[in-house]
Amino acid sequence: MSDVLGTLYLYNRLLLFTCLRGQGGVNRLDLEGFIIVRVVLSSLHFFGCRPLAGFVALCLCLIAWPAFGDIASIEFNKQDSIGLGARLEYLEDVENNLDLEAVRQRPDKVWTPHRAETPNFGYSDSAYWFRFRLVNTDLKAFDAILAIHYPLLDHIEVYMLEQGQRIVEEVTGDTYPFQQRPLRHREFLFPVTLHWNTPVDVYIKVKTAGSMQLPITLWRADSFSLIDQDEQFVKALYYGMLLLLIVYNLFLFLSIRERPYFYYVGLASSVLVLMAGAHGYMFQYVYPGSPQLQQLMMLLAVPSTMLFASLFAAFFLRLKETAPYLYVTLNVVALMFLFCIVGAFFLPYDTSTRISVFLAIPASLIIMAVGPYAWVKGQTSARYFTVAWFFLLLGIFVGAASKFGFLPRTAFTEYSISWGSTIEALLLSFALADRFNSERSARYKAQREQLKAIDARKQAEQKLYHQATHQPVDGMPNMVLFQQCLHLLLHGDGPRKHAFSIVFIHLERLPEISKTLGHANADIILSLFSRRLNGFDAEGHNLLPIEEDSSRQQHFAHLEGVIYACVAQVSGANDLNALAAVLLEHLSQAVEFNGMELDLGVAIGMASFPEHGRDIATLIRHARVAVDHASKRSHGFALYHDDINPYSARRLTLMGELNKAIQDDALNLYYQPVISPGSGQLIGVEALLRWNHPGLGFIPPDEFISLAEKTGLMRALSHWVLQRSLRDHGDIQGNYFISVNISAVNLQEVDFVARAQKLLAEQHIPAERVVFEVTETAVMQEPEQAIACLEKLAALGAKIAIDDFGTGHSSLAYIRELPVYEVKVDRSFVINMDQNENDQTIVRAAINLCHDLNYKVVAEGVENEAALNMLRDLHCDLAQGYHIARPMPLDDLKVWMQQLANTG
Ligand code: C2E
Ligand code: CA
Ligand code: CA
C-alpha cells in the first residue's frame, strides 16, 4: 500500500512541477488538466499497468524539463517560517534603470541563484533585483508575511504577481516616512495571502547607500506575531538595561564629575541609538515622519560610539600616566571620529557611512588592544575593560558569522550583538563602580591618615600648649593662663565689670631655702606648697577659677619661681584684708620637709579692678608693688595704694623734685619733744622731716624718704637734716638731746661718720647730745658695715637708738652686738596699750628686757594720759607722742618749752 501511495505522491509532484512551469503560473485549465492526468495515471497504476503509468509520467517530465530553468519556486506547507535567502535569484541593476516589466523581460540566465542564508553585497551603488515564487502546497489558503529583517534599507520596491496580475505593489524603505509602510513595523513587512496551488511571483528591488543585505523570511502571519512578541520582550529587556546603566552612570557623573562616567554615558547612549536605529525602533517611535533624521542619526551613531569608546578607554585606563603614546593615539582616533560626526552634516550619506565604518575597524582593534596592555601593566580595572570589549566584539563576530551563514541562526546568534553590547555596558559599569570604589577606599584611607596626622598634631599642640601655659614644677597654670583669665574677666562675656581683685602670694624665704637645700629640694617644697594652695577652700572664698576643664578647676596660678596668684571676686579693703588673713593663716604654717619645719615667708599683695588699674598690666604691676610692700610689714599682707608704689607717677615727679628741694632749702624740720614720764621734764627732741610741696601739698616723710633711699638722695638728705638740726639745736637753750633719724643707706656710706663729726665740730655741739635713730631692719641689711658705722659713731660719743622696736624680724641677738644707748618701742604697741592687754604685755616685756640689757626705753605714740600713766608705772624712761606734743617747727617748740617751763 505504501508503495501505491509513494508512487501517487511522485506523480503528484511531477504533475505539479509540469503545470507550474509556465511563467503565468497555473490557471484554471491547468488545474482541471492536472486532475484529469492524475486520475488517468492513478487508474493505469491501479489496474496493473504500472510500466505504462511510469512511461506516461516520464514523458510528462521530459515535456516539463525545459521549464526547470524558470523562476525558482519556494514551497510553503506547514512551516511557521521559511528563510528565503538561499532560495532566491538576484540580478544586479548597475545603472539602476530597470523597472518591473524590464526585469521580467530579461532572460532567466541573467538571474543568479543565491546560495547563502542572507544576501549581502556590502556597499554597492547598484540596485539589486530579487525574485522567487511562493507556492502554497498546503490545501488551505493562509495569511503570510514577507519580512525583510533589515530596517536600514533606503529604498525597497516589492511586487507580487498572481497569475500575471500585480496583487501587491509597495515602495518603501527608511528614506520614506514610516506611515507609508504597508505594516507599521520597524522591519519591512509585506502581507500576502497564499492560496493552495496558486503561486505568487515576488520581485523585490533594493537600492541602498548602506550595507546592501537582504535577510528575508516568509512567515505564517500568526507565528510571526508570536515570535515578534518574544523578540520585543527580549529587546525591551535589552534597551531597559542599557537605559538603566546610562541613567545610573549619568547620576554618578553629575555627582562626582569624573570624566570616565561622562564618556561611559556617551558610549552607552551612542550604542543605544545605534542599536535602536539598526533595529528600526528609533524610526518607528522617535521620528517616524522624518527619514532624514533617521539617516542622520544612523550616520552619527557609529562615529559617536567610537569617539566615546576611545575617550573612555584613554581616561578609564589612565593611559596618560601609564602609556602616553597610546593616550595620544586614542585622542587622535577620537578627533577623527569627531570629524566624522561633523562630516555627517556635509558629506553625502554613503561617503560618510563608509568613512565611519572604515575607520571603526582599526579603532576597535586599538581599543581592544589597550585593555590587555593596561592589564599587563598592572591596572586591575583593565580586566573588566578587556573582558567587556571582548564580549562586544564576540557579539559582533557571532552576529556577522550567523548572517553570512557560518553559524546557524539561533536565539543566541540572532541577538548576539545585543548580548555583546549589554555585557559590555554592564561590565564597563561594574568597572567604573570598581574604580570608584577603589578610589573611594583610597581616599578614605588617605583621609584617615590625614585625620590621624591631624590628631597627632592636635595632641602635640595640646602638649605644647600645656607646656606653654603651666609651670613644669607643679603643673599649675602659669602667667599666660593667669593673664588669659584676667583678659576674659575684662573683655569676655563673663561676669566682667564686676569688681574683682588679684591676689599675689610671695614666698620670701624660698630663695634662701633654695640656696641652702638646693634647687631640686626647693622644687619639691614648691610642690608641697602648691598642694597646700589647692587645699584652700577657693569657692568658699569667692576665688574665680583660672583654668577649668571637665575634671577639675584650678584657682591658683604659679606665675614665676616664688610668686603665686589667684583672682577673687572680692573688693573693698575690709573684705580683701579678711580674705588675705584667712589665706595667710592657711598658708603660713611651716611646711614639713625631711623632718624640717620650713617657714616660707608668705606675703600677700592685692590689687583691685577697677580702682587700682583698669588693664591687666597695671593690675599685675600694682599687685607686685603690694606684695613687695607686704613683705616689709608685720602682718604680711597689703592692699595696693598709690602711696606704697615706688613707681607711681607721683613718685616719679617727687623723685625729680626732691633733689631740687634739698638744694633750694625747701625742706623743713619739725621737732617733737621727748619727756620723762615720771617728772614730765623735757629730755630731748626728735627731728622729723617735713616737705610742703608747692603743688602737691604736704608729703609724708615715709613717702619721700623711701624714695630718697631708692634714688641715691639719702646721703644729701641726711646731711641736710643733720646740719639743720644741729644748727637749730644751738638755738635751743638747755641741755637737751637732739634725735636724728638715719637710714640704712647712710650706714653704708664710708664717710658718714667723718661728715657727722665735721658738722658737730662746725656747730660746736658735743657728740654726747646727739642720738642717731636707726631701725633694726636698716642694720640687718648689711650688718657688718652698719655695725662698724654705728660703732664709730658711738666712739665719737654719740648715742645710738633702735627705732621702731618690735616690728622687725630680727632678734635681740643682733641688737646686743650694737652699741645701743636706747630702744624706741614702736608706736603701734603704745597707741592702744591702755586698752589692749597684748600691747601692754609687749611694752612691759620690752621695757624689762631693755632694762636688763641696760638700755634706756622710749615709748613712742603716747596719745593719751592713761598710756602715759601706765608707762610711768612701768618705769619707762622716756615718752613721746601727740598727747605730750606734736612735731612742730622750731619756733613753736621754743614757745612750747617756754610754756612747759612756766607750768613746771
Ligand atoms: P619715726 O622715726 O618713728 O618718727 C615718729 C613718727 O611718729 C613721726 O611721724 C611722728 O609724727 C609720729 N608720732 C609722734 N607721736 C605720735 C603719736 O602720738 N601718735 C601717732 N600716731 N604718731 C605719732 P612722721 O614725722 O610722719 O615721720 C615718719 C617717719 O619718717 C619717722 O618715723 C622716720 O622713720 C621717718 N623720718 C622722719 N624724718 C626723718 C629724717 O629726718 N630722716 C630720716 N631718715 N627719717 C625720717
Ligand atoms: Ca625716729
Ligand atoms: Ca619710731
PDB file of N, CA and C and ligand atoms in Angstrom, residues 669 672 686-690 701-702 705 714 718 721 741-743 773 803-804 827 831 860-863 880-883 887, ligand 1:
ATOM      1  N   LEU A 669      62.363 121.162 109.089  1.00  0.00           N
ATOM      2  CA  LEU A 669      62.486 120.204 110.186  1.00  0.00           C
ATOM      3  C   LEU A 669      61.492 120.596 111.268  1.00  0.00           C
ATOM      4  N   GLN A 672      59.813 117.068 117.775  1.00  0.00           N
ATOM      5  CA  GLN A 672      58.837 116.525 118.700  1.00  0.00           C
ATOM      6  C   GLN A 672      59.535 116.269 120.047  1.00  0.00           C
ATOM      7  N   GLU A 686      63.023 115.063 118.888  1.00  0.00           N
ATOM      8  CA  GLU A 686      63.337 114.263 117.691  1.00  0.00           C
ATOM      9  C   GLU A 686      63.091 115.132 116.479  1.00  0.00           C
ATOM     10  N   ALA A 687      64.081 115.200 115.633  1.00  0.00           N
ATOM     11  CA  ALA A 687      63.931 115.992 114.412  1.00  0.00           C
ATOM     12  C   ALA A 687      63.195 115.152 113.362  1.00  0.00           C
ATOM     13  N   LEU A 688      62.116 115.720 112.807  1.00  0.00           N
ATOM     14  CA  LEU A 688      61.325 114.993 111.800  1.00  0.00           C
ATOM     15  C   LEU A 688      61.173 115.859 110.552  1.00  0.00           C
ATOM     16  N   LEU A 689      61.456 115.255 109.413  1.00  0.00           N
ATOM     17  CA  LEU A 689      61.474 115.998 108.145  1.00  0.00           C
ATOM     18  C   LEU A 689      60.071 116.358 107.685  1.00  0.00           C
ATOM     19  N   ARG A 690      59.945 117.547 107.138  1.00  0.00           N
ATOM     20  CA  ARG A 690      58.678 117.954 106.538  1.00  0.00           C
ATOM     21  C   ARG A 690      58.932 118.555 105.175  1.00  0.00           C
ATOM     22  N   PRO A 701      56.762 112.127 105.278  1.00  0.00           N
ATOM     23  CA  PRO A 701      58.187 111.771 105.188  1.00  0.00           C
ATOM     24  C   PRO A 701      58.410 110.313 104.812  1.00  0.00           C
ATOM     25  N   ASP A 702      57.536 109.403 105.334  1.00  0.00           N
ATOM     26  CA  ASP A 702      57.686 107.986 104.961  1.00  0.00           C
ATOM     27  C   ASP A 702      57.809 107.845 103.453  1.00  0.00           C
ATOM     28  N   ILE A 705      61.016 109.701 101.905  1.00  0.00           N
ATOM     29  CA  ILE A 705      62.286 109.162 102.406  1.00  0.00           C
ATOM     30  C   ILE A 705      62.614 107.819 101.741  1.00  0.00           C
ATOM     31  N   MET A 714      69.580 109.926  99.595  1.00  0.00           N
ATOM     32  CA  MET A 714      69.573 109.817 101.050  1.00  0.00           C
ATOM     33  C   MET A 714      70.791 110.480 101.695  1.00  0.00           C
ATOM     34  N   SER A 718      70.187 113.264 104.460  1.00  0.00           N
ATOM     35  CA  SER A 718      70.609 113.107 105.864  1.00  0.00           C
ATOM     36  C   SER A 718      71.604 114.199 106.259  1.00  0.00           C
ATOM     37  N   VAL A 721      69.607 117.225 107.007  1.00  0.00           N
ATOM     38  CA  VAL A 721      68.882 117.110 108.285  1.00  0.00           C
ATOM     39  C   VAL A 721      69.848 117.316 109.458  1.00  0.00           C
ATOM     40  N   ASN A 741      67.000 110.907 112.774  1.00  0.00           N
ATOM     41  CA  ASN A 741      66.787 109.591 112.128  1.00  0.00           C
ATOM     42  C   ASN A 741      67.770 109.410 110.972  1.00  0.00           C
ATOM     43  N   ILE A 742      68.420 108.268 110.950  1.00  0.00           N
ATOM     44  CA  ILE A 742      69.266 107.983 109.783  1.00  0.00           C
ATOM     45  C   ILE A 742      68.824 106.651 109.161  1.00  0.00           C
ATOM     46  N   SER A 743      69.096 106.542 107.890  1.00  0.00           N
ATOM     47  CA  SER A 743      68.576 105.360 107.185  1.00  0.00           C
ATOM     48  C   SER A 743      69.684 104.352 106.935  1.00  0.00           C
ATOM     49  N   GLU A 773      69.010 107.671 115.393  1.00  0.00           N
ATOM     50  CA  GLU A 773      67.989 106.619 115.421  1.00  0.00           C
ATOM     51  C   GLU A 773      68.079 105.758 114.167  1.00  0.00           C
ATOM     52  N   ASP A 803      65.189 102.260 116.601  1.00  0.00           N
ATOM     53  CA  ASP A 803      63.861 102.835 116.343  1.00  0.00           C
ATOM     54  C   ASP A 803      62.870 101.722 115.984  1.00  0.00           C
ATOM     55  N   ASP A 804      61.592 101.995 116.167  1.00  0.00           N
ATOM     56  CA  ASP A 804      60.517 101.074 115.758  1.00  0.00           C
ATOM     57  C   ASP A 804      60.727  99.670 116.296  1.00  0.00           C
ATOM     58  N   ARG A 827      55.436 102.725 117.941  1.00  0.00           N
ATOM     59  CA  ARG A 827      54.207 103.380 118.369  1.00  0.00           C
ATOM     60  C   ARG A 827      52.968 102.493 118.225  1.00  0.00           C
ATOM     61  N   ILE A 831      50.159 103.014 121.114  1.00  0.00           N
ATOM     62  CA  ILE A 831      48.960 103.834 120.859  1.00  0.00           C
ATOM     63  C   ILE A 831      47.740 103.303 121.604  1.00  0.00           C
ATOM     64  N   GLU A 860      57.089 105.495 121.973  1.00  0.00           N
ATOM     65  CA  GLU A 860      56.569 106.470 121.008  1.00  0.00           C
ATOM     66  C   GLU A 860      55.064 106.303 120.939  1.00  0.00           C
ATOM     67  N   GLY A 861      54.425 107.310 120.412  1.00  0.00           N
ATOM     68  CA  GLY A 861      52.984 107.183 120.142  1.00  0.00           C
ATOM     69  C   GLY A 861      52.118 107.240 121.383  1.00  0.00           C
ATOM     70  N   VAL A 862      52.503 108.053 122.339  1.00  0.00           N
ATOM     71  CA  VAL A 862      51.666 108.210 123.540  1.00  0.00           C
ATOM     72  C   VAL A 862      50.559 109.189 123.169  1.00  0.00           C
ATOM     73  N   GLU A 863      49.387 108.680 123.114  1.00  0.00           N
ATOM     74  CA  GLU A 863      48.295 109.533 122.623  1.00  0.00           C
ATOM     75  C   GLU A 863      47.322 109.917 123.720  1.00  0.00           C
ATOM     76  N   GLN A 880      57.057 109.860 124.211  1.00  0.00           N
ATOM     77  CA  GLN A 880      56.956 110.799 123.088  1.00  0.00           C
ATOM     78  C   GLN A 880      55.622 110.517 122.438  1.00  0.00           C
ATOM     79  N   GLY A 881      54.913 111.529 122.081  1.00  0.00           N
ATOM     80  CA  GLY A 881      53.627 111.264 121.434  1.00  0.00           C
ATOM     81  C   GLY A 881      52.772 112.500 121.375  1.00  0.00           C
ATOM     82  N   TYR A 882      51.668 112.382 120.585  1.00  0.00           N
ATOM     83  CA  TYR A 882      50.787 113.526 120.370  1.00  0.00           C
ATOM     84  C   TYR A 882      50.202 114.050 121.677  1.00  0.00           C
ATOM     85  N   HIS A 883      50.057 113.118 122.639  1.00  0.00           N
ATOM     86  CA  HIS A 883      49.498 113.569 123.914  1.00  0.00           C
ATOM     87  C   HIS A 883      50.440 114.556 124.600  1.00  0.00           C
ATOM     88  N   PRO A 887      54.872 116.947 116.581  1.00  0.00           N
ATOM     89  CA  PRO A 887      56.069 117.530 115.987  1.00  0.00           C
ATOM     90  C   PRO A 887      55.744 118.955 115.548  1.00  0.00           C
TER      91      PRO A 887
HETATM   92  P1  C2E B   1      59.714 107.800 113.453  1.00  0.00           P
HETATM   93  O1  C2E B   1      61.169 107.990 113.481  1.00  0.00           O
HETATM   94  O2  C2E B   1      59.187 106.624 114.200  1.00  0.00           O
HETATM   95  O3  C2E B   1      59.057 109.116 113.849  1.00  0.00           O
HETATM   96  C1  C2E B   1      57.991 109.208 114.676  1.00  0.00           C
HETATM   97  C2  C2E B   1      56.778 109.337 113.930  1.00  0.00           C
HETATM   98  O4  C2E B   1      55.664 109.174 114.805  1.00  0.00           O
HETATM   99  C3  C2E B   1      56.596 110.708 113.276  1.00  0.00           C
HETATM  100  O5  C2E B   1      55.931 110.614 112.076  1.00  0.00           O
HETATM  101  C4  C2E B   1      55.665 111.375 114.293  1.00  0.00           C
HETATM  102  O6  C2E B   1      54.908 112.443 113.755  1.00  0.00           O
HETATM  103  C5  C2E B   1      54.792 110.238 114.695  1.00  0.00           C
HETATM  104  N1  C2E B   1      54.193 110.409 116.006  1.00  0.00           N
HETATM  105  C6  C2E B   1      54.700 111.029 117.138  1.00  0.00           C
HETATM  106  N2  C2E B   1      53.829 110.924 118.146  1.00  0.00           N
HETATM  107  C7  C2E B   1      52.772 110.235 117.689  1.00  0.00           C
HETATM  108  C8  C2E B   1      51.554 109.811 118.287  1.00  0.00           C
HETATM  109  O7  C2E B   1      51.251 110.095 119.482  1.00  0.00           O
HETATM  110  N3  C2E B   1      50.686 109.130 117.540  1.00  0.00           N
HETATM  111  C9  C2E B   1      51.000 108.850 116.252  1.00  0.00           C
HETATM  112  N4  C2E B   1      50.138 108.174 115.538  1.00  0.00           N
HETATM  113  N5  C2E B   1      52.141 109.202 115.605  1.00  0.00           N
HETATM  114  C10 C2E B   1      52.997 109.901 116.368  1.00  0.00           C
HETATM  115  P2  C2E B   1      56.483 111.384 110.870  1.00  0.00           P
HETATM  116  O8  C2E B   1      57.009 112.660 111.189  1.00  0.00           O
HETATM  117  O9  C2E B   1      55.424 111.273 109.818  1.00  0.00           O
HETATM  118  O10 C2E B   1      57.716 110.528 110.418  1.00  0.00           O
HETATM  119  C11 C2E B   1      57.527 109.284 109.956  1.00  0.00           C
HETATM  120  C12 C2E B   1      58.813 108.558 109.805  1.00  0.00           C
HETATM  121  O11 C2E B   1      59.606 109.190 108.796  1.00  0.00           O
HETATM  122  C13 C2E B   1      59.668 108.551 111.002  1.00  0.00           C
HETATM  123  O12 C2E B   1      59.292 107.624 111.911  1.00  0.00           O
HETATM  124  C14 C2E B   1      61.026 108.316 110.467  1.00  0.00           C
HETATM  125  O13 C2E B   1      61.207 106.945 110.297  1.00  0.00           O
HETATM  126  C15 C2E B   1      60.947 108.975 109.135  1.00  0.00           C
HETATM  127  N6  C2E B   1      61.627 110.267 109.222  1.00  0.00           N
HETATM  128  C16 C2E B   1      61.124 111.451 109.598  1.00  0.00           C
HETATM  129  N7  C2E B   1      62.079 112.372 109.497  1.00  0.00           N
HETATM  130  C17 C2E B   1      63.200 111.759 109.099  1.00  0.00           C
HETATM  131  C18 C2E B   1      64.532 112.221 108.852  1.00  0.00           C
HETATM  132  O14 C2E B   1      64.924 113.390 109.022  1.00  0.00           O
HETATM  133  N8  C2E B   1      65.422 111.327 108.447  1.00  0.00           N
HETATM  134  C19 C2E B   1      65.070 110.005 108.293  1.00  0.00           C
HETATM  135  N9  C2E B   1      65.996 109.177 107.890  1.00  0.00           N
HETATM  136  N10 C2E B   1      63.854 109.530 108.523  1.00  0.00           N
HETATM  137  C20 C2E B   1      62.907 110.432 108.936  1.00  0.00           C
END
